[in-house]
Coordinates of C-alpha atoms in Angstrom, one line a residue:
Chain A
M6 CA 1.2 -48.4 -26.7
D7 CA 2.3 -49.8 -23.4
E8 CA -0.8 -51.7 -23.0
K9 CA -1.4 -54.8 -25.1
S10 CA -3.2 -54.1 -28.2
K11 CA -6.8 -55.5 -28.2
I12 CA -7.8 -57.6 -31.1
L13 CA -11.2 -59.0 -31.8
I14 CA -11.8 -61.9 -33.9
V15 CA -15.3 -62.6 -35.3
D16 CA -15.5 -66.0 -37.4
D17 CA -17.9 -69.0 -37.4
E18 CA -15.1 -71.3 -38.4
N19 CA -14.0 -72.5 -35.1
G20 CA -10.6 -73.9 -36.1
L21 CA -9.6 -70.8 -37.7
R22 CA -10.8 -68.6 -35.1
L23 CA -9.2 -70.4 -32.2
G24 CA -5.9 -70.9 -34.3
T25 CA -5.6 -67.1 -35.0
E26 CA -6.5 -66.3 -31.4
R27 CA -3.7 -68.5 -30.1
L28 CA -1.3 -67.2 -32.8
L29 CA -2.0 -63.5 -32.0
E30 CA -1.8 -64.2 -28.1
E31 CA 1.6 -65.6 -28.6
E32 CA 2.5 -62.4 -30.5
G33 CA 1.7 -60.5 -27.4
Y34 CA -1.8 -59.4 -28.2
Y35 CA -4.8 -59.3 -26.1
V36 CA -7.4 -61.3 -28.1
E37 CA -11.1 -62.0 -27.8
S38 CA -13.1 -63.8 -30.2
A39 CA -16.8 -64.4 -31.3
P40 CA -18.2 -67.5 -33.0
N41 CA -21.0 -65.7 -34.8
G42 CA -22.0 -62.3 -36.0
N43 CA -24.3 -61.3 -33.1
E44 CA -21.7 -62.1 -30.4
G45 CA -19.1 -60.2 -32.5
I46 CA -21.5 -57.2 -32.5
R47 CA -22.0 -57.5 -28.7
L48 CA -18.3 -57.8 -27.9
G49 CA -17.2 -55.2 -30.5
K50 CA -19.6 -52.7 -28.9
S51 CA -18.9 -53.6 -25.3
K52 CA -15.3 -52.3 -25.4
E53 CA -13.2 -50.6 -27.9
F54 CA -10.8 -52.9 -29.7
D55 CA -7.9 -51.7 -31.5
V56 CA -8.3 -54.1 -34.4
A57 CA -11.1 -56.4 -35.5
I58 CA -11.0 -59.1 -38.0
I59 CA -14.5 -60.0 -39.2
D60 CA -15.4 -62.8 -41.3
L61 CA -17.7 -61.8 -44.3
K62 CA -19.9 -64.9 -44.4
M63 CA -21.5 -66.0 -41.2
P64 CA -24.8 -67.8 -40.9
D65 CA -26.6 -65.3 -38.5
V66 CA -25.4 -61.9 -39.4
D67 CA -23.0 -61.0 -42.3
G68 CA -19.5 -59.4 -41.7
L69 CA -20.5 -56.0 -43.2
T70 CA -23.4 -55.6 -40.7
V71 CA -21.0 -56.6 -37.9
L72 CA -18.5 -54.0 -39.2
K73 CA -21.2 -51.2 -39.4
E74 CA -22.5 -52.0 -36.1
I75 CA -19.1 -51.9 -34.4
K76 CA -18.1 -48.7 -36.3
S77 CA -21.4 -47.0 -35.0
V78 CA -20.0 -47.2 -31.5
H79 CA -16.3 -47.3 -32.0
P80 CA -15.5 -45.6 -35.2
N81 CA -11.8 -45.8 -34.4
T82 CA -11.6 -49.5 -34.3
V83 CA -9.7 -50.7 -37.3
C84 CA -11.5 -53.4 -39.0
F85 CA -10.5 -56.0 -41.5
I86 CA -12.9 -58.1 -43.6
A87 CA -11.8 -61.7 -44.1
T88 CA -13.4 -63.9 -46.6
A89 CA -12.6 -66.8 -49.0
F90 CA -15.3 -65.5 -51.4
A91 CA -13.6 -62.3 -52.3
S92 CA -15.3 -60.2 -54.8
Y93 CA -14.7 -56.9 -56.2
E94 CA -18.1 -55.5 -55.0
T95 CA -17.6 -56.6 -51.3
A96 CA -14.3 -55.2 -51.2
I97 CA -15.6 -51.8 -52.4
E98 CA -18.6 -52.1 -50.0
S99 CA -16.4 -53.0 -47.0
T100 CA -14.1 -50.0 -47.5
R101 CA -17.1 -47.7 -48.0
L102 CA -18.4 -48.9 -44.6
G103 CA -15.0 -48.2 -43.1
A104 CA -13.0 -51.3 -43.3
F105 CA -9.3 -50.6 -43.3
G106 CA -8.4 -53.7 -45.3
Y107 CA -9.4 -57.0 -46.8
I108 CA -7.8 -60.2 -45.9
P109 CA -8.3 -63.2 -48.3
K110 CA -8.8 -66.6 -46.7
P111 CA -6.9 -68.7 -46.1
F112 CA -4.2 -66.6 -44.7
S113 CA -0.7 -67.7 -43.5
P114 CA 0.4 -66.7 -39.9
E115 CA 2.9 -64.1 -41.4
E116 CA 0.1 -62.6 -43.5
I117 CA -2.3 -62.1 -40.6
I118 CA 0.5 -60.8 -38.5
Y119 CA 1.6 -58.4 -41.1
Q120 CA -2.0 -57.2 -41.5
I121 CA -2.6 -56.8 -37.9
E122 CA 0.6 -54.7 -37.5
Q123 CA -0.7 -52.5 -40.3
G124 CA -4.0 -52.2 -38.5
I125 CA -2.2 -51.3 -35.3
N126 CA -0.2 -48.6 -37.1
Q127 CA -3.4 -47.3 -38.5
R128 CA -5.0 -47.3 -35.2
K129 CA -2.1 -45.4 -33.7
L130 CA -2.4 -42.8 -36.6
I131 CA -6.1 -42.4 -35.9
L132 CA -5.8 -42.0 -32.3
E133 CA -2.9 -39.5 -32.7
S134 CA -5.0 -37.4 -35.1
E135 CA -8.0 -37.7 -32.7
R136 CA -5.8 -36.4 -29.9
L137 CA -4.5 -33.5 -32.0
K138 CA -8.1 -32.6 -33.1
K139 CA -9.3 -32.7 -29.6
E140 CA -6.3 -30.6 -28.4
R141 CA -7.1 -28.1 -31.2
E142 CA -10.7 -27.9 -30.2
E143 CA -9.7 -27.4 -26.5
N144 CA -7.3 -24.6 -27.6
L145 CA -10.2 -22.9 -29.6
L146 CA -12.4 -23.1 -26.6
E147 CA -9.7 -21.6 -24.4
L148 CA -9.1 -19.0 -27.0
A149 CA -12.8 -18.1 -27.0
N150 CA -12.8 -17.9 -23.2
E151 CA -9.7 -15.8 -23.3
K152 CA -11.3 -13.5 -25.8
S153 CA -14.4 -12.9 -23.8
R154 CA -12.3 -12.5 -20.7
L155 CA -10.2 -9.8 -22.5
N156 CA -13.4 -8.2 -23.6
A157 CA -14.8 -8.0 -20.2
I158 CA -11.5 -6.5 -18.9
I159 CA -11.4 -3.9 -21.6
K160 CA -15.0 -3.0 -21.3
S161 CA -14.6 -2.3 -17.7
I162 CA -11.5 -0.1 -17.9
N163 CA -12.2 3.4 -17.0
D164 CA -10.1 4.7 -19.8
G165 CA -11.8 5.0 -23.2
I166 CA -10.5 2.7 -25.9
L167 CA -11.1 3.3 -29.6
V168 CA -9.5 1.2 -32.3
I169 CA -9.7 2.6 -35.8
N170 CA -8.6 0.7 -39.0
K171 CA -6.7 2.4 -41.9
N172 CA -9.9 3.3 -43.7
A173 CA -10.7 5.4 -40.6
E174 CA -13.5 3.0 -39.5
L175 CA -14.2 2.1 -36.1
V176 CA -13.4 -1.6 -35.4
Y177 CA -13.4 -1.7 -31.6
Y178 CA -14.5 0.5 -28.6
N179 CA -15.4 0.2 -25.0
Y180 CA -18.1 2.0 -23.1
A181 CA -15.8 4.6 -21.4
A182 CA -14.8 5.9 -24.8
L183 CA -18.6 6.5 -25.5
K184 CA -18.9 8.3 -22.2
F185 CA -16.0 10.5 -22.9
L186 CA -17.3 11.4 -26.4
D187 CA -20.7 11.9 -24.8
L188 CA -22.4 9.5 -27.4
A189 CA -25.2 7.1 -26.6
E190 CA -24.1 4.6 -29.1
I191 CA -21.8 4.2 -32.1
E192 CA -21.6 1.7 -34.8
L193 CA -18.8 -0.6 -35.6
G194 CA -17.5 0.2 -39.0
S195 CA -18.6 3.7 -39.0
K196 CA -16.3 6.5 -39.9
I197 CA -15.5 8.3 -36.6
L198 CA -12.8 10.9 -37.2
N199 CA -15.3 13.6 -37.6
I200 CA -16.5 13.1 -34.0
L201 CA -13.0 13.3 -32.5
P202 CA -11.2 16.4 -31.5
E203 CA -9.4 18.2 -34.3
K204 CA -6.1 17.8 -32.7
V205 CA -6.5 14.1 -32.5
V206 CA -7.7 13.8 -36.0
K207 CA -4.6 15.5 -37.1
T208 CA -2.3 13.0 -35.4
V209 CA -4.2 10.1 -36.6
N210 CA -4.1 11.3 -40.2
K211 CA -0.4 12.0 -40.0
L212 CA -0.1 8.4 -39.1
F213 CA -2.4 7.3 -41.9
Y214 CA -0.6 9.2 -44.6
S215 CA 2.9 9.0 -43.7
E216 CA 5.2 6.4 -45.3
T217 CA 6.8 5.1 -42.1
F218 CA 5.8 5.4 -38.5
H219 CA 7.4 4.7 -35.1
L220 CA 5.9 2.5 -32.6
K221 CA 5.2 5.1 -30.0
S222 CA 2.4 6.8 -28.5
Y223 CA 1.4 10.5 -29.2
S224 CA -0.3 12.2 -26.3
Q225 CA -2.5 15.2 -26.4
Q226 CA -4.4 16.9 -23.5
I227 CA -7.7 18.2 -24.5
E228 CA -10.5 20.1 -22.8
L229 CA -13.6 18.2 -23.5
K230 CA -15.8 20.3 -21.4
P231 CA -15.1 24.0 -20.9
N232 CA -13.8 25.6 -17.6
N233 CA -11.6 22.6 -16.8
Q234 CA -14.8 20.5 -16.1
L235 CA -13.4 17.6 -18.1
I236 CA -9.8 17.4 -19.3
V237 CA -8.6 14.1 -21.0
E238 CA -5.4 12.9 -22.5
F239 CA -5.7 11.2 -25.9
S240 CA -2.9 8.8 -26.4
T241 CA -2.6 7.6 -30.0
T242 CA -0.6 4.6 -30.9
P243 CA -0.2 2.9 -34.1
I244 CA -0.9 -0.7 -34.7
P245 CA 1.5 -2.5 -37.1
N246 CA 0.6 -5.4 -39.6
S247 CA 2.8 -8.3 -39.3
D248 CA 4.6 -7.0 -42.5
G249 CA 5.3 -3.7 -40.8
S250 CA 2.6 -1.7 -42.6
L251 CA 0.1 0.3 -40.6
A252 CA -3.1 -1.6 -39.6
G253 CA -4.7 1.1 -37.8
V254 CA -4.5 3.1 -34.5
V255 CA -5.6 2.6 -31.0
L256 CA -6.8 5.7 -29.0
I257 CA -6.7 5.7 -25.4
I258 CA -8.7 8.4 -23.5
S259 CA -7.9 9.0 -19.9
N260 CA -9.5 11.5 -17.5
I261 CA -6.8 13.8 -16.2
T262 CA -9.0 16.5 -14.8
E263 CA -8.2 15.9 -11.1
Y264 CA -4.4 15.8 -12.1
K265 CA -4.6 19.1 -13.9
K266 CA -6.4 20.7 -10.9
I267 CA -3.5 19.7 -8.7
E268 CA -1.0 21.0 -11.3
L269 CA -2.9 24.3 -11.3
L270 CA -2.9 24.5 -7.5
K271 CA 0.6 23.7 -7.4
S272 CA 1.6 26.4 -9.9
Q273 CA -0.5 28.8 -8.1
F274 CA 1.2 27.9 -4.8
V275 CA 4.6 28.4 -6.3
S276 CA 3.8 31.7 -7.7
M277 CA 2.3 32.8 -4.4
V278 CA 5.5 31.6 -2.6
A279 CA 7.6 33.5 -5.1
H280 CA 5.5 36.6 -4.5
E281 CA 5.7 36.4 -0.7
L282 CA 9.6 35.8 -0.8
K283 CA 10.2 38.5 -3.3
A284 CA 8.1 41.2 -1.5
P285 CA 10.4 41.5 1.5
L286 CA 13.5 41.3 -0.6
A287 CA 12.2 44.2 -2.8
A288 CA 11.4 46.2 0.2
V289 CA 14.9 45.8 1.8
Q290 CA 16.5 46.4 -1.6
G291 CA 14.5 49.5 -1.9
Y292 CA 15.8 50.9 1.3
L293 CA 19.4 49.8 0.7
N294 CA 19.2 51.5 -2.6
I295 CA 18.2 54.9 -1.4
M296 CA 20.8 54.7 1.4
I297 CA 23.6 53.9 -0.8
D298 CA 22.5 56.5 -3.3
K299 CA 24.7 59.7 -2.9
S300 CA 22.2 61.9 -4.6
I301 CA 19.6 61.2 -2.1
Q302 CA 20.1 62.9 1.3
L303 CA 18.6 61.1 4.4
S304 CA 18.7 62.3 8.0
P305 CA 20.5 59.9 10.4
E306 CA 17.1 59.2 12.1
K307 CA 15.5 58.3 8.7
Q308 CA 18.5 56.1 7.9
E309 CA 18.1 54.2 11.3
D310 CA 14.4 53.9 10.7
Y311 CA 14.9 52.3 7.3
L312 CA 17.6 49.9 8.6
K313 CA 15.3 48.8 11.3
R314 CA 12.3 48.3 8.9
S315 CA 14.7 46.4 6.6
L316 CA 15.7 44.2 9.5
T317 CA 11.9 43.6 10.4
R318 CA 11.3 42.6 6.8
L319 CA 14.2 40.2 6.9
K320 CA 12.9 38.6 10.1
G321 CA 9.6 38.2 8.4
L322 CA 11.3 36.6 5.5
T323 CA 13.2 34.2 7.9
D324 CA 10.0 33.3 9.5
L325 CA 8.4 32.6 6.2
V326 CA 11.2 30.4 5.0
N327 CA 11.0 28.5 8.3
D328 CA 7.2 28.1 8.0
L329 CA 7.6 26.9 4.4
L330 CA 10.2 24.4 5.5
D331 CA 7.9 23.2 8.2
I332 CA 5.0 22.7 5.8
S333 CA 7.0 20.7 3.3
R334 CA 8.4 18.6 6.0
I335 CA 5.1 17.8 7.5
E336 CA 3.5 17.2 4.1
L337 CA 6.4 15.0 2.9
N338 CA 6.5 13.3 6.3
T339 CA 10.3 13.4 6.3
K340 CA 10.2 15.2 9.6
Q341 CA 11.3 12.5 12.0
R342 CA 8.4 12.6 14.4
E343 CA 9.4 12.0 18.0
I344 CA 6.2 10.5 19.3
E345 CA 6.2 10.5 23.1
Q346 CA 3.7 10.9 25.9
I347 CA 3.0 14.6 26.2
D348 CA 1.0 16.7 28.4
I349 CA -0.9 19.3 26.6
R350 CA -1.4 21.3 29.8
E351 CA 2.3 21.7 30.2
I352 CA 2.8 22.8 26.6
I353 CA 0.0 25.4 27.1
E354 CA 1.7 26.8 30.2
N355 CA 5.1 26.8 28.6
S356 CA 3.8 28.7 25.6
F357 CA 3.1 32.0 27.4
Q358 CA 6.7 32.7 27.9
F359 CA 7.3 33.2 24.2
F360 CA 4.7 36.0 24.2
E361 CA 5.3 37.8 27.5
L362 CA 6.3 40.9 26.1
D363 CA 3.4 41.1 23.4
I364 CA 1.0 40.3 26.2
K365 CA 2.3 43.1 28.4
K366 CA 2.4 45.6 25.5
K367 CA -1.3 45.1 24.6
N368 CA -2.2 44.5 28.4
I369 CA -4.1 41.3 27.4
S370 CA -5.5 39.2 30.3
I371 CA -5.4 35.5 30.0
E372 CA -7.8 33.0 31.5
T373 CA -7.1 29.2 31.6
H374 CA -9.5 26.5 32.3
L375 CA -7.4 23.4 32.0
D376 CA -9.1 20.2 33.2
E377 CA -7.0 18.4 35.9
N378 CA -7.8 14.9 34.4
I379 CA -6.5 15.2 31.0
P380 CA -4.7 12.0 29.9
A381 CA -1.4 12.3 28.2
I382 CA -1.4 11.9 24.4
N383 CA 1.1 10.2 22.0
A384 CA 2.4 13.0 19.8
D385 CA 5.3 15.0 18.8
Y386 CA 6.0 17.7 21.4
N387 CA 7.2 20.2 18.8
E388 CA 4.5 19.9 16.6
I389 CA 1.8 20.3 19.4
T390 CA 3.7 23.2 20.7
R391 CA 3.6 24.7 17.2
V392 CA -0.1 24.3 17.1
V393 CA -0.6 26.0 20.6
T394 CA 1.8 28.8 19.9
N395 CA 0.5 29.6 16.3
L396 CA -3.0 29.8 17.7
L397 CA -1.9 31.9 20.8
S398 CA 0.2 34.2 18.6
N399 CA -2.9 35.0 16.5
A400 CA -5.0 35.4 19.4
I401 CA -2.6 38.0 20.8
K402 CA -1.9 39.7 17.3
Y403 CA -5.6 40.0 16.4
N404 CA -6.7 41.1 19.8
N405 CA -7.4 44.6 20.9
T406 CA -5.4 46.4 23.6
N407 CA -6.8 45.3 27.0
G408 CA -8.3 42.3 25.4
K409 CA -8.9 38.9 26.8
I410 CA -7.7 35.5 25.9
E411 CA -9.4 32.3 27.2
I412 CA -8.0 28.8 26.9
E413 CA -9.9 25.7 27.6
L414 CA -8.8 22.2 27.7
Y415 CA -11.0 19.2 28.5
K416 CA -11.8 15.7 27.4
S417 CA -14.9 14.8 25.4
H418 CA -15.3 11.1 24.5
N419 CA -12.1 10.1 22.8
Y420 CA -10.9 13.6 22.1
L421 CA -9.0 16.3 23.7
I422 CA -10.7 19.6 23.1
L423 CA -8.6 22.7 23.0
K424 CA -10.5 26.1 22.8
I425 CA -8.5 29.4 22.3
S426 CA -10.8 32.5 22.3
D427 CA -9.9 36.1 21.8
T428 CA -11.9 39.3 22.0
G429 CA -10.2 40.8 19.0
I430 CA -11.0 41.8 15.5
G431 CA -12.9 38.7 14.6
L432 CA -13.6 37.4 11.1
K433 CA -16.2 38.3 8.4
P434 CA -18.1 35.2 7.0
E435 CA -16.2 35.3 3.8
E436 CA -12.9 35.4 5.5
K437 CA -13.6 32.4 7.5
T438 CA -13.8 30.0 4.6
K439 CA -10.4 31.1 3.2
L440 CA -8.7 31.3 6.6
F441 CA -6.8 28.0 6.3
N442 CA -5.6 28.6 2.8
E443 CA -1.8 29.2 2.4
F444 CA -0.8 32.9 2.5
Y445 CA -4.4 33.9 3.1
R446 CA -4.5 36.8 5.6
A447 CA -7.7 38.6 6.4
K448 CA -7.2 42.1 5.1
N449 CA -9.7 44.7 6.3
E450 CA -9.8 48.0 8.0
M451 CA -8.9 46.4 11.3
T452 CA -5.9 44.3 10.2
H453 CA -3.6 47.0 8.9
G454 CA -0.2 46.8 10.4
I455 CA -0.5 43.2 11.6
S456 CA 2.5 41.2 10.1
G457 CA 2.5 37.6 9.5
T458 CA 3.5 34.9 7.0
G459 CA 0.0 33.8 6.1
L460 CA 1.2 30.3 6.9
G461 CA 0.4 30.1 10.7
L462 CA -3.1 28.5 10.5
S463 CA -2.2 26.5 7.5
I464 CA 0.5 24.8 9.5
V465 CA -1.8 24.3 12.5
K466 CA -4.3 22.5 10.2
I467 CA -1.7 20.4 8.6
I468 CA -0.5 19.2 12.0
V469 CA -4.0 18.7 13.3
D470 CA -5.0 16.9 10.2
S471 CA -2.0 14.6 10.3
Y472 CA -3.1 13.3 13.8
H473 CA -6.6 12.7 12.4
G474 CA -7.9 15.7 14.4
K475 CA -10.2 18.4 13.4
I476 CA -9.9 22.3 13.7
E477 CA -13.0 24.6 13.8
V478 CA -13.4 28.2 14.0
E479 CA -16.1 30.3 15.3
S480 CA -16.2 34.1 14.8
E481 CA -18.0 37.2 14.7
F482 CA -16.6 40.3 13.1
G483 CA -15.7 42.9 15.7
K484 CA -16.2 40.6 18.6
G485 CA -13.5 37.9 18.5
T486 CA -12.7 34.5 17.3
T487 CA -12.5 31.0 18.9
F488 CA -10.4 28.2 17.4
I489 CA -11.5 24.8 18.6
I490 CA -9.1 21.8 18.1
N491 CA -10.2 18.2 18.5
L492 CA -7.3 15.8 18.9
P493 CA -8.0 12.0 19.3
I494 CA -6.5 10.7 22.5
N495 CA -5.5 7.3 21.2
I496 CA -3.1 8.6 18.5
K497 CA -1.1 5.9 16.8
Chain B
M195 CA 8.1 68.3 -12.1
A196 CA 5.1 66.0 -12.1
L197 CA 2.5 64.6 -9.7
I198 CA 3.0 60.8 -9.6
A199 CA 0.6 58.3 -7.7
I200 CA 2.1 55.1 -6.2
I201 CA -0.3 52.4 -5.5
D202 CA 1.2 49.5 -3.6
D203 CA 0.1 47.5 -0.6
D204 CA 3.8 47.3 0.7
P205 CA 4.3 50.4 2.8
D206 CA 8.1 49.9 2.6
I207 CA 7.9 50.0 -1.1
L208 CA 5.7 53.1 -1.1
D209 CA 8.4 54.8 1.1
S210 CA 11.5 54.0 -0.8
S211 CA 9.9 54.7 -4.1
S212 CA 8.6 58.0 -2.9
I213 CA 12.0 59.1 -1.6
V214 CA 13.6 58.3 -5.0
L215 CA 11.1 60.2 -7.0
K216 CA 10.9 63.1 -4.5
S217 CA 14.6 63.4 -4.9
Q218 CA 14.0 64.3 -8.6
G219 CA 11.7 67.0 -7.5
H220 CA 8.5 65.2 -8.2
N221 CA 5.3 65.3 -6.0
I222 CA 4.1 62.0 -4.8
V223 CA 0.7 60.7 -3.6
T224 CA 0.3 57.1 -2.4
A225 CA -2.3 54.6 -1.6
D226 CA -1.8 51.1 -0.1
N227 CA -4.9 49.5 -1.6
P228 CA -6.8 49.5 -4.9
H229 CA -9.7 51.3 -3.5
D230 CA -7.8 54.3 -2.1
G231 CA -5.7 54.1 -5.3
Y232 CA -8.6 54.7 -7.5
K233 CA -9.8 57.6 -5.4
I234 CA -6.3 59.5 -5.4
V235 CA -6.1 59.0 -9.2
V236 CA -9.7 60.3 -9.8
E237 CA -9.4 63.2 -7.4
Q238 CA -5.8 64.3 -7.9
K239 CA -5.4 63.4 -11.6
P240 CA -1.7 62.6 -11.4
D241 CA 0.6 62.8 -14.5
L242 CA 1.7 59.2 -13.8
I243 CA 0.6 56.1 -12.0
I244 CA 2.9 53.4 -10.6
L245 CA 0.9 50.4 -9.9
D246 CA 1.4 47.1 -8.2
V247 CA -0.1 43.9 -9.5
M248 CA -0.8 41.9 -6.4
M249 CA -2.5 43.7 -3.5
D250 CA -5.5 42.3 -1.7
E251 CA -6.0 39.9 -4.5
P252 CA -3.4 38.6 -6.9
D253 CA -4.7 40.4 -9.8
D254 CA -5.9 43.8 -8.2
G255 CA -3.5 45.8 -10.3
F256 CA -4.9 44.5 -13.6
Y257 CA -8.5 45.3 -12.6
L258 CA -7.6 48.8 -11.6
A259 CA -5.7 49.5 -14.8
Q260 CA -8.7 48.2 -16.8
K261 CA -11.0 50.3 -14.7
F262 CA -9.1 53.5 -15.3
R263 CA -9.0 52.8 -19.2
K264 CA -12.7 51.9 -19.2
E265 CA -13.5 55.1 -17.6
G266 CA -11.3 57.1 -20.0
I267 CA -8.5 57.8 -17.7
K268 CA -5.5 57.8 -20.0
T269 CA -2.8 58.5 -17.5
P270 CA 0.3 56.5 -18.3
I271 CA 0.8 53.5 -16.1
L272 CA 4.0 51.9 -14.9
M273 CA 3.1 48.6 -13.7
Y274 CA 5.4 46.5 -11.4
T275 CA 5.3 43.2 -9.8
S276 CA 7.3 40.7 -7.9
V277 CA 6.0 37.7 -9.8
S278 CA 7.3 37.1 -13.4
K279 CA 8.1 34.6 -16.1
A280 CA 10.6 33.0 -13.7
T281 CA 8.0 32.4 -11.2
G282 CA 5.4 31.0 -13.6
M283 CA 3.5 34.0 -14.5
E284 CA 3.5 35.6 -17.9
Y285 CA 2.2 39.0 -18.7
D286 CA 1.8 40.6 -22.1
K287 CA 1.2 44.2 -22.8
S288 CA -2.0 44.0 -24.5
E289 CA -5.7 44.9 -23.9
M290 CA -5.6 42.6 -20.9
V291 CA -2.9 44.8 -19.4
P292 CA -3.4 48.2 -20.9
V293 CA -0.3 49.7 -19.3
E294 CA 2.6 51.7 -20.8
D295 CA 5.4 49.9 -19.2
F296 CA 6.0 46.8 -17.0
V297 CA 8.8 46.2 -14.8
E298 CA 9.7 43.5 -12.3
K299 CA 10.6 44.2 -8.7
P300 CA 13.0 45.1 -7.3
I301 CA 13.8 48.1 -9.3
S302 CA 16.8 50.2 -8.8
P303 CA 16.4 54.0 -8.2
S304 CA 18.1 54.8 -11.5
E305 CA 15.8 52.4 -13.5
L306 CA 12.9 53.8 -11.7
I307 CA 13.8 57.4 -12.6
N308 CA 14.6 56.5 -16.1
K309 CA 11.4 54.8 -16.6
V310 CA 9.4 57.5 -15.1
N311 CA 11.1 60.3 -17.2
N312 CA 10.6 58.3 -20.3
L313 CA 6.9 58.0 -19.8
L314 CA 6.5 61.7 -18.7
K315 CA 8.4 62.7 -21.9
A316 CA 6.3 60.5 -24.0
K317 CA 3.3 62.0 -22.5
E318 CA 4.4 65.6 -23.2
V319 CA 5.0 64.7 -26.9
K320 CA 1.5 63.5 -27.3

């Protein structure tokens, strides 16, 4: 203790009291003294002394009462009882009341200093153990807080959690687990294996009944509701005891329905792509095979026809590969966009040149209404060109001979509106909904002989979406189709 | 000599397959969609059907094959497709796909001729 130890002396013998006081002060203690029992009680209660020496016999209040009173407020004050009339009973009684020791009078300076030192040591021990006790209590409190915090966290996790002990009894769960298992409630301690999917039970039992186990998780995907409504992953992990034996298992149930949906879409897309890529290859291979086969006789005209058709299919294949690459580039955003100020009117006017031949062939008339006051927008020139040419190409391809195409461009609020209308085949209502799907091509009595990759509109939609725009389609079967593109003017 | 129906939505495949089989002296009827395919089979009663899997819909060919079998049309079917195990689709010869043989496109002329001859021979034995 850096501070001086505080000593209280309670004695009605003035000489002894003052002598002791002086002696202890010289020894470096802080000393206060009381000439009678009442004053002793007042002082002893008013502040916490490290050590108190209390005379047993005093005229007003006896020493044991003083001891009791002081102890009632400061139980850690180390008290000595000093008396010339020592008796066995008072010694017992004083220790019973909490006195640390008993000092017989008269005492020599060495004796009293020795006793005080003992008392101070005792005081240190008491304080130290008090401190430890308090610390432990604080830790426990913290632990309790920590536990309730952890509980709150686990309960609010979206994944289901079940902990099962080696007797197959439920020892912990959260609400998400109940939801996944479609249960209103579940009792801790109940056997729950019979309500878990069979596959999971097998895994759990395997862990329970094997001699050794590895600290790893076993994952199983399980359809909890039919028709892919709810697919979850059960992850089963053993919990070891400190001696390495198995204490139980923890099951974590995660909802992977959306993930599985994407996986399915992806595999469907891959197999569609494969089909679309293989079809032209098979066609070309078919032609080359019959041309190289010596047992099959073909006229030169036929041969030329087949070569031309092979080239057409290969051209289609090349277009398809390019479209696919574009889609993946846009979707992956790896395409280095060159954002610049672009004038859509200029893009529209430039686009016609790509289709000059087709427009002439079908004798299609084109009408444009392009608003003069169209602001330039920040976008990638090639991407917007792609949007315009893909739509224009469709408007020509699916138009009738002598048909008409109308192109309108104007500003509405913060959007540029681009409308491209044709007077062609049009769409049936059920075709409209599938229009933007990859590889979807309207197949009906009117679309025979029209070629395409089935990706044109997908690309348009991907590009428009990437600029936070919108594409809409209006169409009537047999009358024509209008595509409406909304592009925000302030594209960042 | 046999009458063979080829049902495939790819006109180029219809053409080249027809030429290969015609060179063997067979007569060919073709259809480029499941609807017409059903019609030619019912009306012309071919000895063999060559059927594509993916036409208007990805599984048109399967439905058509099942429809034939349900209606008691037992004509052998050689089914072919351009999707396969390698591209993530797996088919088994089973009730689901009640066909006699299954090949992956592209198919060489000699393979096509072999398959067709085998199926026609098996039919005669029956």
